[in-house]
Short mmCIF file of C-alpha atoms in Angstrom, two decimals:
data_model
loop_
_atom_site.label_atom_id
_atom_site.label_comp_id
_atom_site.label_asym_id
_atom_site.label_seq_id
_atom_site.Cartn_x
_atom_site.Cartn_y
_atom_site.Cartn_z
CA MET A 746 37.62 40.54 -18.40
CA PRO A 747 34.67 39.93 -20.76
CA GLN A 748 32.82 36.65 -20.54
CA THR A 749 33.23 34.20 -23.27
CA LEU A 750 30.43 32.26 -24.97
CA THR A 751 31.71 29.07 -23.35
CA GLN A 752 31.51 30.63 -19.89
CA ALA A 753 28.09 31.99 -20.60
CA PHE A 754 26.82 28.39 -21.70
CA SER A 755 28.45 26.91 -18.44
CA LYS A 756 26.63 29.55 -16.28
CA ASN A 757 23.42 29.21 -17.75
CA PHE A 758 23.54 25.24 -17.63
CA LEU A 759 21.25 24.54 -14.53
CA GLY A 760 21.24 28.22 -13.54
CA SER A 761 22.16 29.08 -9.95
CA ALA A 762 22.73 25.20 -8.85
CA PRO A 763 26.19 24.68 -7.13
CA ASN A 764 29.10 23.96 -9.43
CA TRP A 765 29.71 20.59 -7.86
CA TYR A 766 26.07 19.61 -8.81
CA LYS A 767 26.52 20.82 -12.42
CA MET A 768 29.73 18.73 -12.64
CA ALA A 769 27.94 15.67 -11.33
CA ILE A 770 25.20 15.92 -13.92
CA VAL A 771 27.61 16.26 -16.76
CA ALA A 772 29.69 13.44 -15.33
CA PHE A 773 26.26 11.24 -15.35
CA LEU A 774 25.59 12.16 -18.97
CA ILE A 775 29.30 11.30 -20.01
CA ILE A 776 29.34 8.04 -18.08
CA ASN A 777 25.93 6.53 -19.04
CA PRO A 778 26.82 5.90 -22.63
CA ILE A 779 30.14 4.47 -21.80
CA LEU A 780 28.56 2.08 -19.27
CA MET A 781 25.72 1.14 -21.77
CA VAL A 782 28.53 -0.14 -24.19
CA THR A 783 31.06 -1.61 -21.79
CA ALA A 784 28.88 -3.12 -19.19
CA GLY A 785 25.57 -3.43 -20.78
CA PRO A 786 22.05 -2.13 -20.21
CA PHE A 787 21.41 -3.92 -16.95
CA ILE A 788 24.28 -2.12 -15.11
CA ALA A 789 23.79 1.06 -17.03
CA GLY A 790 20.04 1.05 -15.88
CA TRP A 791 20.96 0.60 -12.23
CA VAL A 792 23.43 3.44 -12.29
CA LEU A 793 20.92 5.57 -14.18
CA ILE A 794 18.36 4.75 -11.17
CA GLY A 795 20.91 5.91 -8.81
CA GLU A 796 21.56 9.07 -10.53
CA PHE A 797 17.80 9.79 -10.88
CA ILE A 798 17.43 9.21 -7.17
CA PHE A 799 20.38 11.74 -6.48
CA THR A 800 18.55 14.39 -8.52
CA LEU A 801 15.68 13.81 -6.54
CA ALA A 802 17.52 14.00 -3.08
CA MET A 803 19.13 17.13 -4.19
CA ALA A 804 15.93 18.88 -4.79
CA LEU A 805 16.90 21.83 -2.61
CA LYS A 806 19.81 22.35 -4.85
CA CYS A 807 17.82 22.04 -8.27
CA TYR A 808 14.34 21.14 -8.87
CA PRO A 809 14.58 17.44 -10.34
CA LEU A 810 12.70 18.29 -13.62
CA PRO A 811 15.94 19.84 -15.63
CA ALA A 812 18.65 17.36 -14.39
CA GLY A 813 16.44 14.40 -14.18
CA GLY A 814 14.68 15.26 -17.57
CA LEU A 815 18.23 15.34 -19.12
CA LEU A 816 18.90 11.75 -17.77
CA ALA A 817 15.61 10.52 -19.06
CA VAL A 818 16.05 11.95 -22.41
CA GLU A 819 19.37 10.46 -22.75
CA ALA A 820 18.19 7.06 -21.72
CA ILE A 821 15.48 7.38 -24.65
CA ILE A 822 18.19 8.31 -26.87
CA MET A 823 20.42 5.13 -26.02
CA GLY A 824 17.74 3.09 -26.58
CA MET A 825 17.02 1.82 -22.80
CA THR A 826 13.37 2.70 -23.33
CA SER A 827 11.12 4.21 -26.21
CA PRO A 828 8.93 7.36 -26.52
CA ALA A 829 6.17 5.06 -27.02
CA THR A 830 6.71 3.40 -23.67
CA VAL A 831 6.84 6.73 -21.87
CA TYR A 832 3.53 7.66 -23.63
CA HIS A 833 2.05 4.46 -22.63
CA GLU A 834 2.76 5.01 -19.18
CA ALA A 835 1.53 8.50 -19.16
CA LEU A 836 -1.84 7.24 -20.74
CA THR A 837 -2.09 4.46 -18.29
CA ASN A 838 -1.62 7.15 -15.38
CA PHE A 839 -3.79 9.82 -17.04
CA PRO A 840 -6.15 10.03 -13.96
CA VAL A 841 -3.23 11.15 -11.90
CA ILE A 842 -2.33 13.85 -14.47
CA LEU A 843 -5.85 15.18 -14.46
CA LEU A 844 -5.74 14.92 -10.73
CA LEU A 845 -2.46 17.12 -10.56
CA ILE A 846 -3.87 19.64 -13.22
CA PHE A 847 -7.37 20.34 -12.38
CA MET A 848 -7.72 19.34 -8.52
CA VAL A 849 -4.79 21.13 -7.26
CA ALA A 850 -6.18 24.31 -9.43
CA GLY A 851 -9.45 23.76 -7.98
CA ILE A 852 -8.38 24.02 -4.46
CA TYR A 853 -6.46 27.11 -5.10
CA PHE A 854 -9.75 29.06 -5.32
CA MET A 855 -10.76 27.81 -1.81
CA LYS A 856 -7.85 29.45 -0.18
CA ASP A 857 -9.87 32.06 1.50
CA PHE A 858 -11.97 29.58 3.37
CA LEU A 859 -9.10 27.66 4.47
CA GLN A 860 -7.15 30.57 5.56
CA TYR A 861 -10.20 31.72 7.49
CA THR A 862 -10.38 28.19 9.14
CA PHE A 863 -6.72 28.20 10.36
CA THR A 864 -6.85 32.03 11.39
CA ARG A 865 -9.56 31.17 13.71
CA ILE A 866 -7.95 28.32 15.25
CA LEU A 867 -4.71 30.39 15.91
CA THR A 868 -6.34 33.41 17.24
CA ARG A 869 -9.40 31.99 19.21
CA VAL A 870 -7.95 28.86 20.82
CA GLN A 871 -5.96 29.37 24.01
CA SER A 872 -4.62 25.98 24.69
CA LYS A 873 -1.38 25.32 22.89
CA ILE A 874 -1.91 21.65 23.08
CA LEU A 875 -5.34 21.93 21.47
CA ILE A 876 -4.05 24.46 18.87
CA SER A 877 -1.42 21.95 17.86
CA LEU A 878 -3.95 19.05 17.77
CA LEU A 879 -6.43 21.12 15.71
CA PHE A 880 -3.74 22.20 13.26
CA CYS A 881 -2.66 18.57 12.93
CA PHE A 882 -6.14 17.28 12.62
CA ALA A 883 -7.19 19.90 10.34
CA GLY A 884 -4.22 19.36 8.04
CA ALA A 885 -5.33 15.59 8.08
CA PHE A 886 -8.88 16.11 7.24
CA LEU A 887 -8.26 18.41 4.51
CA SER A 888 -5.57 16.55 2.85
CA ALA A 889 -7.65 13.67 2.68
CA PHE A 890 -9.78 15.52 0.22
CA LEU A 891 -7.72 18.41 -0.90
CA ASP A 892 -4.18 18.64 -2.30
CA ALA A 893 -1.61 18.75 0.51
CA LEU A 894 0.57 21.37 -1.10
CA THR A 895 -2.44 23.71 -1.22
CA VAL A 896 -3.32 23.07 2.60
CA THR A 897 0.35 23.40 3.37
CA ALA A 898 0.47 27.01 1.41
CA VAL A 899 -2.64 28.05 3.35
CA ILE A 900 -1.05 27.35 6.63
CA ILE A 901 2.09 28.99 5.46
CA ALA A 902 0.22 32.14 4.31
CA VAL A 903 -1.48 32.33 7.72
CA ALA A 904 1.79 32.23 9.64
CA PHE A 905 3.68 34.31 7.41
CA GLY A 906 0.72 37.04 7.56
CA PHE A 907 0.75 36.96 11.27
CA TYR A 908 4.65 37.04 11.76
CA ASN A 909 4.85 39.80 9.41
CA VAL A 910 2.31 41.85 11.44
CA TYR A 911 4.18 41.37 14.91
CA HIS A 912 7.60 41.76 13.32
CA ARG A 913 6.50 45.11 12.14
CA PHE A 914 4.80 45.96 15.40
CA ALA A 915 7.86 44.90 17.44
CA SER A 916 10.09 46.94 15.12
CA GLY A 917 7.97 50.07 15.42
CA LYS A 918 7.26 49.79 11.57
CA ASN A 919 3.90 50.11 10.04
CA MET A 920 2.41 47.87 7.24
CA THR A 921 3.08 50.20 4.26
CA CYS A 922 7.05 50.46 4.61
CA THR A 923 9.50 48.31 3.38
CA HIS A 924 10.91 45.86 6.05
CA ASP A 925 13.26 42.89 6.34
CA LEU A 926 11.58 40.15 8.35
CA CYS A 927 14.82 38.10 8.58
CA SER A 928 16.65 40.82 10.58
CA ASP A 929 15.94 41.57 14.05
CA GLU A 930 18.21 44.66 14.16
CA THR A 931 15.15 46.99 14.17
CA VAL A 932 13.40 44.85 16.92
CA LYS A 933 12.96 46.62 20.30
CA GLU A 934 14.96 45.00 23.01
CA GLN A 935 11.80 44.35 25.26
CA ASN A 936 10.14 42.35 22.33
CA ARG A 937 13.21 40.18 21.38
CA ASN A 938 12.35 37.30 23.86
CA ASP A 939 8.72 37.23 22.75
CA LEU A 940 9.97 37.15 19.19
CA MET A 941 12.14 34.23 19.86
CA GLU A 942 9.27 32.19 21.48
CA PHE A 943 6.87 33.30 18.73
CA ARG A 944 9.20 31.96 15.94
CA ALA A 945 9.37 28.54 17.97
CA PHE A 946 5.60 28.59 18.32
CA LEU A 947 5.25 28.93 14.59
CA ARG A 948 7.77 26.24 13.94
CA ASN A 949 5.72 24.00 16.08
CA LEU A 950 2.44 24.77 14.31
CA MET A 951 4.05 24.39 10.84
CA MET A 952 5.31 20.93 11.74
CA HIS A 953 2.09 19.69 13.26
CA GLY A 954 0.17 21.05 10.15
CA ALA A 955 2.69 19.50 7.57
CA VAL A 956 2.64 16.16 9.35
CA GLY A 957 -1.16 16.26 9.47
CA THR A 958 -1.08 16.50 5.72
CA ALA A 959 0.88 13.15 5.58
CA LEU A 960 -1.63 11.57 8.11
CA GLY A 961 -4.67 12.47 6.06
CA GLY A 962 -2.83 12.00 2.58
CA VAL A 963 -2.30 8.07 3.19
CA CYS A 964 -6.26 7.47 3.94
CA THR A 965 -7.92 8.31 0.71
CA LEU A 966 -7.58 7.98 -3.03
CA VAL A 967 -6.85 11.78 -3.67
CA GLY A 968 -4.70 12.37 -0.46
CA GLU A 969 -1.49 12.01 -2.58
CA PRO A 970 -0.80 11.56 -6.23
CA GLN A 971 0.44 7.96 -5.67
CA ASN A 972 -2.66 6.88 -3.99
CA LEU A 973 -4.62 7.64 -7.11
CA LEU A 974 -1.83 5.92 -9.13
CA ILE A 975 -2.06 2.76 -6.94
CA GLY A 976 -5.95 3.00 -7.07
CA ALA A 977 -5.89 3.25 -10.68
CA GLU A 978 -3.81 0.10 -10.92
CA MET A 979 -6.12 -1.93 -8.63
CA GLY A 980 -9.45 -0.55 -9.84
CA TRP A 981 -10.30 0.96 -6.64
CA HIS A 982 -12.68 4.03 -6.26
CA PHE A 983 -12.71 6.39 -3.47
CA VAL A 984 -14.59 4.43 -0.73
CA PRO A 985 -12.99 0.96 -1.51
CA PHE A 986 -9.54 2.66 -1.40
CA PHE A 987 -10.25 3.93 2.04
CA LEU A 988 -11.53 0.75 3.57
CA ASN A 989 -8.65 -1.03 2.03
CA VAL A 990 -6.19 1.00 3.73
CA ALA A 991 -7.94 1.77 6.90
CA HIS A 992 -6.51 -1.13 8.92
CA VAL A 993 -3.23 0.74 8.50
CA SER A 994 -4.02 4.46 8.05
CA MET A 995 -6.55 4.62 11.14
CA PRO A 996 -3.87 3.37 13.67
CA VAL A 997 -1.17 5.64 12.09
CA LEU A 998 -3.76 8.47 12.46
CA LEU A 999 -4.22 7.71 16.04
CA ALA A 1000 -0.43 7.46 16.74
CA GLY A 1001 0.18 10.79 14.97
CA LEU A 1002 -2.47 12.62 17.07
CA LEU A 1003 -1.28 11.20 20.27
CA THR A 1004 2.33 12.05 19.36
CA CYS A 1005 1.24 15.60 18.77
CA VAL A 1006 -0.17 15.83 22.35
CA VAL A 1007 2.73 14.01 24.03
CA VAL A 1008 5.48 16.18 22.41
CA GLU A 1009 3.75 19.25 23.28
CA LYS A 1010 2.76 18.27 26.89
CA PHE A 1011 6.34 17.24 27.73
CA HIS A 1012 8.16 19.77 25.65
CA LEU A 1013 10.11 17.03 23.48
CA PHE A 1014 12.15 17.44 20.39
CA GLY A 1015 11.80 21.25 20.33
CA TYR A 1016 8.10 21.44 20.84
CA GLY A 1017 5.90 23.07 23.68
CA ALA A 1018 6.86 26.74 22.65
CA GLN A 1019 4.05 28.95 24.04
CA LEU A 1020 2.34 31.99 22.21
CA PRO A 1021 3.23 35.11 24.56
CA GLY A 1022 -0.09 36.79 25.72
CA ASN A 1023 0.64 40.38 24.41
CA ILE A 1024 1.34 38.59 20.83
CA ARG A 1025 -2.13 36.72 20.97
CA SER A 1026 -3.79 39.94 21.96
CA HIS A 1027 -2.13 41.87 18.83
CA LEU A 1028 -3.05 38.81 16.55
CA LEU A 1029 -6.56 38.73 17.62
CA GLU A 1030 -6.99 42.37 17.06
CA THR A 1031 -5.52 41.92 13.63
CA ALA A 1032 -7.93 38.98 12.71
CA ILE A 1033 -10.98 41.08 14.02
CA GLU A 1034 -9.87 43.80 11.76
CA MET A 1035 -9.30 41.50 8.62
CA GLU A 1036 -12.82 40.07 9.10
CA SER A 1037 -14.51 43.22 9.51
CA LYS A 1038 -12.82 44.31 5.99
CA ARG A 1039 -14.16 41.35 4.48
CA GLY A 1040 -17.70 42.77 4.36
CA VAL A 1041 -20.89 40.96 2.96
CA GLN A 1042 -19.45 40.02 -0.38
CA GLY A 1043 -16.42 38.31 1.25
CA LYS A 1044 -18.64 36.39 3.51
CA ALA A 1045 -20.56 35.08 0.51
CA LYS A 1046 -17.52 34.11 -1.07
CA LEU A 1047 -16.55 32.02 1.96
CA VAL A 1048 -20.13 30.44 2.08
CA VAL A 1049 -19.86 29.31 -1.82
CA GLN A 1050 -16.23 27.75 -0.98
CA ALA A 1051 -17.91 25.94 1.99
CA LEU A 1052 -20.68 24.60 -0.15
CA VAL A 1053 -18.29 23.61 -3.19
CA GLY A 1054 -16.13 21.73 -0.40
CA ILE A 1055 -19.20 19.81 0.56
CA TRP A 1056 -19.86 18.91 -3.05
CA LEU A 1057 -16.24 17.92 -3.48
CA ILE A 1058 -16.48 15.39 -0.56
CA VAL A 1059 -19.77 14.06 -1.71
CA ALA A 1060 -18.79 13.62 -5.31
CA LEU A 1061 -15.51 11.92 -4.30
CA ALA A 1062 -17.39 9.58 -1.97
CA LEU A 1063 -19.86 8.77 -4.50
CA HIS A 1064 -17.44 8.58 -7.49
CA LEU A 1065 -19.52 10.63 -9.56
CA ALA A 1066 -16.77 11.30 -11.99
CA GLU A 1067 -13.09 10.81 -12.39
CA VAL A 1068 -11.24 12.71 -9.70
CA GLY A 1069 -9.71 15.20 -12.36
CA ILE A 1070 -13.16 15.99 -13.73
CA ILE A 1071 -14.54 16.54 -10.19
CA GLY A 1072 -11.72 19.05 -9.78
CA LEU A 1073 -12.63 20.71 -12.95
CA SER A 1074 -16.14 21.13 -11.69
CA VAL A 1075 -14.87 22.81 -8.51
CA ILE A 1076 -12.90 25.33 -10.62
CA VAL A 1077 -16.16 26.09 -12.79
CA PHE A 1078 -18.09 26.56 -9.67
CA LEU A 1079 -15.75 28.68 -7.66
CA THR A 1080 -14.84 30.89 -10.44
CA ALA A 1081 -18.37 31.36 -11.65
CA PHE A 1082 -20.01 32.11 -8.58
CA ASN A 1083 -17.01 34.12 -6.93
CA GLY A 1084 -16.26 36.32 -9.74
CA PHE A 1085 -13.11 35.21 -11.35
CA ILE A 1086 -13.70 35.98 -14.87
CA ASP A 1087 -10.33 37.08 -16.25
CA GLU A 1088 -7.75 34.74 -17.73
CA HIS A 1089 -4.92 36.31 -15.75
CA GLN A 1090 -6.89 35.65 -12.51
CA LEU A 1091 -6.99 31.79 -13.54
CA GLY A 1092 -3.34 31.27 -14.33
CA PRO A 1093 -1.92 31.37 -11.00
CA ALA A 1094 -4.06 28.49 -10.10
CA PHE A 1095 -2.15 26.05 -12.28
CA GLU A 1096 1.16 27.17 -11.52
CA GLU A 1097 1.81 25.01 -8.43
CA ALA A 1098 0.81 21.65 -10.01
CA LEU A 1099 2.26 21.87 -13.63
CA PRO A 1100 6.21 21.63 -12.96
CA PHE A 1101 5.35 18.42 -10.86
CA THR A 1102 2.98 17.12 -13.52
CA ALA A 1103 5.94 17.46 -15.94
CA LEU A 1104 8.40 15.59 -13.45
CA LEU A 1105 5.69 13.00 -13.27
CA VAL A 1106 6.15 12.19 -17.00
CA VAL A 1107 9.81 12.03 -16.46
CA PHE A 1108 9.17 9.49 -13.62
CA PHE A 1109 7.38 7.49 -16.26
CA ALA A 1110 10.44 7.41 -18.62
CA ILE A 1111 12.77 6.11 -15.78
CA VAL A 1112 9.90 3.53 -14.87
CA GLY A 1113 9.82 2.57 -18.64
CA VAL A 1114 13.64 1.83 -18.57
CA ILE A 1115 12.96 -0.34 -15.55
CA HIS A 1116 10.38 -2.28 -17.16
CA ASP A 1117 12.14 -2.56 -20.68
CA GLN A 1118 15.52 -3.64 -19.25
CA HIS A 1119 13.97 -5.72 -16.34
CA LEU A 1120 16.01 -4.10 -13.83
CA PHE A 1121 13.75 -4.82 -10.74
CA ALA A 1122 13.69 -8.52 -11.79
CA PRO A 1123 16.21 -9.75 -9.00
CA VAL A 1124 14.69 -7.49 -6.27
CA MET A 1125 11.16 -8.26 -6.96
CA ASP A 1126 12.06 -12.18 -7.11
CA PHE A 1127 13.46 -11.94 -3.63
CA VAL A 1128 10.77 -9.78 -2.01
CA LEU A 1129 7.95 -11.81 -3.53
CA GLY A 1130 9.73 -15.06 -2.56
CA LEU A 1131 8.89 -14.12 1.11
CA ASN A 1132 5.45 -15.39 2.19
CA GLY A 1133 2.58 -14.02 3.95
CA GLN A 1134 3.10 -11.27 6.62
CA VAL A 1135 6.80 -11.04 6.19
CA GLN A 1136 6.46 -10.25 2.70
CA LEU A 1137 4.17 -7.23 3.53
CA ALA A 1138 6.62 -6.12 6.10
CA ALA A 1139 9.24 -6.22 3.76
CA TYR A 1140 7.28 -4.28 1.14
CA TYR A 1141 6.38 -1.48 3.56
CA SER A 1142 9.83 -1.16 4.79
CA ALA A 1143 11.45 -1.10 1.40
CA ASN A 1144 9.11 1.47 0.25
CA GLY A 1145 9.64 3.50 3.31
CA LEU A 1146 13.27 3.56 3.10
CA LEU A 1147 13.40 4.71 -0.46
CA SER A 1148 10.79 7.23 0.03
CA MET A 1149 12.67 8.87 2.75
CA ILE A 1150 15.43 9.83 0.30
CA SER A 1151 13.39 9.86 -2.81
CA ASP A 1152 10.08 11.01 -4.14
CA ASN A 1153 7.52 8.68 -2.93
CA VAL A 1154 5.46 8.91 -6.25
CA PHE A 1155 8.37 7.69 -8.18
CA VAL A 1156 8.88 4.76 -5.65
CA ALA A 1157 5.30 3.91 -5.79
CA THR A 1158 5.10 3.99 -9.52
CA VAL A 1159 7.87 1.44 -9.76
CA TYR A 1160 6.78 -0.83 -7.07
CA ILE A 1161 3.08 -1.17 -8.02
CA SER A 1162 3.68 -1.51 -11.76
CA GLU A 1163 6.24 -4.25 -11.20
CA THR A 1164 4.44 -6.11 -8.46
CA LYS A 1165 1.11 -6.12 -10.70
CA MET A 1166 3.32 -7.55 -13.64
CA HIS A 1167 4.34 -10.36 -11.53
CA PHE A 1168 1.06 -11.24 -10.41
CA GLU A 1169 -0.10 -11.24 -13.98
CA GLN A 1170 2.51 -14.04 -14.55
CA VAL A 1171 1.23 -15.72 -11.29
CA LEU A 1172 -2.28 -15.77 -12.74
CA ALA A 1173 -1.02 -16.93 -16.05
CA ALA A 1174 0.56 -20.03 -14.22
CA ILE A 1175 -2.72 -21.21 -12.83
CA PRO A 1176 -3.95 -24.20 -14.93
CA GLY A 1177 -7.12 -23.14 -16.81
CA VAL A 1178 -5.97 -19.43 -17.11
CA PRO A 1179 -5.28 -18.82 -20.69
CA ASP A 1180 -4.13 -15.06 -20.51
CA GLY A 1181 -3.08 -13.73 -17.16
CA VAL A 1182 -2.81 -10.06 -18.44
CA ALA A 1183 -6.47 -10.08 -19.78
CA LEU A 1184 -7.78 -11.79 -16.53
CA MET A 1185 -5.95 -9.25 -14.25
CA ASP A 1186 -7.36 -6.36 -16.48
CA ARG A 1187 -10.81 -7.81 -15.68
CA LEU A 1188 -10.05 -8.30 -11.93
CA THR A 1189 -8.82 -4.67 -11.63
CA ASP A 1190 -11.46 -3.06 -14.00
CA PRO A 1191 -13.19 -0.39 -11.77
CA HIS A 1192 -16.39 -1.02 -13.72
CA MET A 1193 -16.50 -4.70 -12.97
CA ALA A 1194 -17.07 -6.47 -9.63
CA ARG A 1195 -14.32 -8.70 -8.85
CA ALA A 1196 -16.55 -11.24 -7.48
CA ASP A 1197 -18.49 -11.48 -10.65
CA VAL A 1198 -15.31 -11.94 -12.62
CA ILE A 1199 -14.08 -14.71 -10.32
CA ALA A 1200 -17.53 -16.50 -10.26
CA SER A 1201 -17.29 -16.66 -13.96
CA LEU A 1202 -14.26 -18.68 -13.89
CA PRO A 1203 -13.99 -22.50 -13.51
CA ALA A 1204 -14.92 -23.50 -10.01
CA ASP A 1205 -11.58 -25.45 -9.47
CA ILE A 1206 -9.54 -22.12 -9.82
CA GLN A 1207 -11.62 -19.62 -8.22
CA GLY A 1208 -10.13 -20.10 -4.73
CA LYS A 1209 -6.60 -19.80 -5.92
CA VAL A 1210 -7.33 -16.48 -8.06
CA THR A 1211 -9.03 -15.18 -4.87
CA GLU A 1212 -5.98 -15.91 -2.97
CA VAL A 1213 -3.75 -14.40 -5.43
CA MET A 1214 -5.69 -11.21 -5.61
CA THR A 1215 -6.12 -10.72 -1.87
CA GLN A 1216 -2.30 -11.01 -1.46
CA LEU A 1217 -2.05 -8.42 -4.21
CA ASP A 1218 -4.48 -6.20 -2.45
CA HIS A 1219 -2.24 -6.28 0.74
CA LEU A 1220 0.69 -5.50 -1.26
CA ALA A 1221 -0.76 -2.45 -2.75
CA VAL A 1222 -1.75 -1.09 0.61
CA ALA A 1223 1.91 -1.79 1.91
CA ILE A 1224 3.08 0.16 -0.93
CA ASN A 1225 0.72 2.95 -0.57
CA THR A 1226 1.33 3.25 3.42
CA GLY A 1227 5.04 2.48 2.94
CA THR A 1228 5.51 5.46 0.59
CA ASN A 1229 3.42 7.90 2.65
CA ILE A 1230 4.01 7.19 6.26
CA PRO A 1231 8.05 6.76 6.84
CA SER A 1232 8.56 9.68 4.26
CA VAL A 1233 7.92 12.15 6.94
CA ALA A 1234 11.60 11.60 8.20
CA THR A 1235 12.90 14.03 5.57
CA PRO A 1236 12.01 16.92 3.45
CA ASN A 1237 13.03 14.89 0.46
CA GLY A 1238 10.32 12.28 1.16
CA GLN A 1239 7.34 14.66 1.58
CA ALA A 1240 6.40 17.14 -1.02
CA ALA A 1241 4.68 19.43 1.87
CA PHE A 1242 7.57 19.43 3.91
CA LEU A 1243 9.87 20.49 0.80
CA PHE A 1244 7.35 23.14 0.05
CA LEU A 1245 7.48 24.48 3.54
CA LEU A 1246 11.32 24.48 3.62
CA THR A 1247 11.58 26.37 0.48
CA SER A 1248 8.70 29.00 1.24
CA ALA A 1249 9.45 32.53 2.44
CA LEU A 1250 8.41 31.58 5.83
CA ALA A 1251 11.26 28.94 6.57
CA PRO A 1252 14.03 31.65 7.07
CA VAL A 1253 12.05 34.15 9.02
CA ILE A 1254 11.11 31.36 11.49
CA ARG A 1255 14.68 29.77 11.59
CA LEU A 1256 13.37 26.54 10.24
CA SER A 1257 16.35 24.84 8.52
CA TYR A 1258 16.60 21.32 7.02
CA GLY A 1259 18.39 19.88 10.11
CA ARG A 1260 15.71 21.34 12.49
CA MET A 1261 12.72 20.03 10.45
CA VAL A 1262 14.40 16.44 10.55
CA VAL A 1263 14.62 16.84 14.25
CA LEU A 1264 11.00 18.08 14.63
CA ALA A 1265 9.91 15.38 12.41
CA LEU A 1266 11.83 12.56 14.23
CA PRO A 1267 9.14 11.73 17.04
CA TYR A 1268 6.45 11.51 14.21
CA THR A 1269 8.80 9.15 12.11
CA ILE A 1270 9.29 6.89 14.83
CA THR A 1271 5.69 6.47 16.34
CA MET A 1272 4.07 6.53 12.70
CA SER A 1273 6.36 4.33 11.09
CA ILE A 1274 6.41 1.57 13.63
CA THR A 1275 2.66 1.72 13.95
CA GLY A 1276 2.21 1.42 10.29
CA LEU A 1277 4.56 -1.57 10.21
CA ALA A 1278 2.88 -3.21 13.07
CA ALA A 1279 -0.49 -2.68 11.57
CA THR A 1280 0.75 -3.78 7.99
CA TYR A 1281 2.11 -7.01 9.61
CA PHE A 1282 -0.69 -7.93 12.08
CA PHE A 1283 -3.89 -6.49 10.71
CA SER A 1284 -3.72 -7.71 7.08
CA TRP A 1285 -5.73 -10.76 6.51
#
């Protein structure tokens, strides 16, 4: 029976997403205008937030941009926010957009050096505990300066390459013929047990590396997109950001590394799998062969990438330019000195970041709805009505719980913008402050020393303003750490986890959603509790 035009439209709508998902989105789009008219914009706005979080939580069924974008466009059409508000939010967060476009693309051209580093760790280190610790620490260190998705992509490439080599060897196949890595039908009987152990070994390393990207990502301005967003709102450069969050991020880093050692040593939560000796020997031979094929020209490329990596760290630490501009300089250096001169060689570098950049602007549309309809006013009034350390713990916990099921960039965007707006009102309420917004702009201007701004105020209000800004600093840290640390609980919370779960490697090493949650559980418990304790006890 020939397909009708209506059936074709239905099939094309959201592509291969499940029918129940498509029906849910259609229902959302129908319900929202009805609620807007009958229940009012406040109720309709909260329903919209729930619907949008649903699209984020269902990212494995459909990337959130198409469905979430439809909800955002509908909200603008209904007048819940305006295009001017969305543009204003995007303009305010332009440094984050530059980070995603240029820094992520820049790191793409460093993949050879990163792959070389992880390959040597995997093939030259004998101890499983030490390999795991090195993978976790390397993921943390690299993600503090580089994009976590790129670091994860490199680890995946290394693991997939070696799995491909051994699976073909175990199946009696060469590297030129077509071969299904997901099927074990052709694997020789004597190699099956080793293959099962190798899969478990790779699952362990992938999770250690992915958790490492979260451990390092929380520490610095460029570790995660929401970090730069928070830093931009607070006027923090690279070093001030690191110092402000260190009292939480460093204990969490230590807790994460200790967790890595403990789960491997005592074979907990599915960890402790060993690399069979015959596989290690085969992989080492393969790695040596790969290095010999690299030649002098290939080694020269590695040297250039290492030097540019040093430039990146120095430029960020000294804040020689905006983060995105530094990323652009990385692109220029690596393409010029490593011979990437054709346009088609540059295009793939931008593929990873641009979909999320578009999604980020959709986030801003939802944030615009929250601002314009004052949706978070009751929530913020309750949380900000708490005092001192209890308030910080509440902020950390609320951000953490939301980030487990939703995107942490969206959560951080909402909380930091709403919190800063509240503190503008707090400043305005201080006798002698004519304009709270203008004063906040000066206090969070990265080009002005806060101490100088406070010193320019009347003496009788300097102490109060200092106290207000200190609490805002602590809340910004609670937002940053809350959105970064507990979010390792699920693939929905961490982009690196989601990227790993949807990669070509996941099915071949039998890494499912449920298994990833179990493997992440010990890290979730130790890191989240450590972060909460540090937020509560070490903030002063």
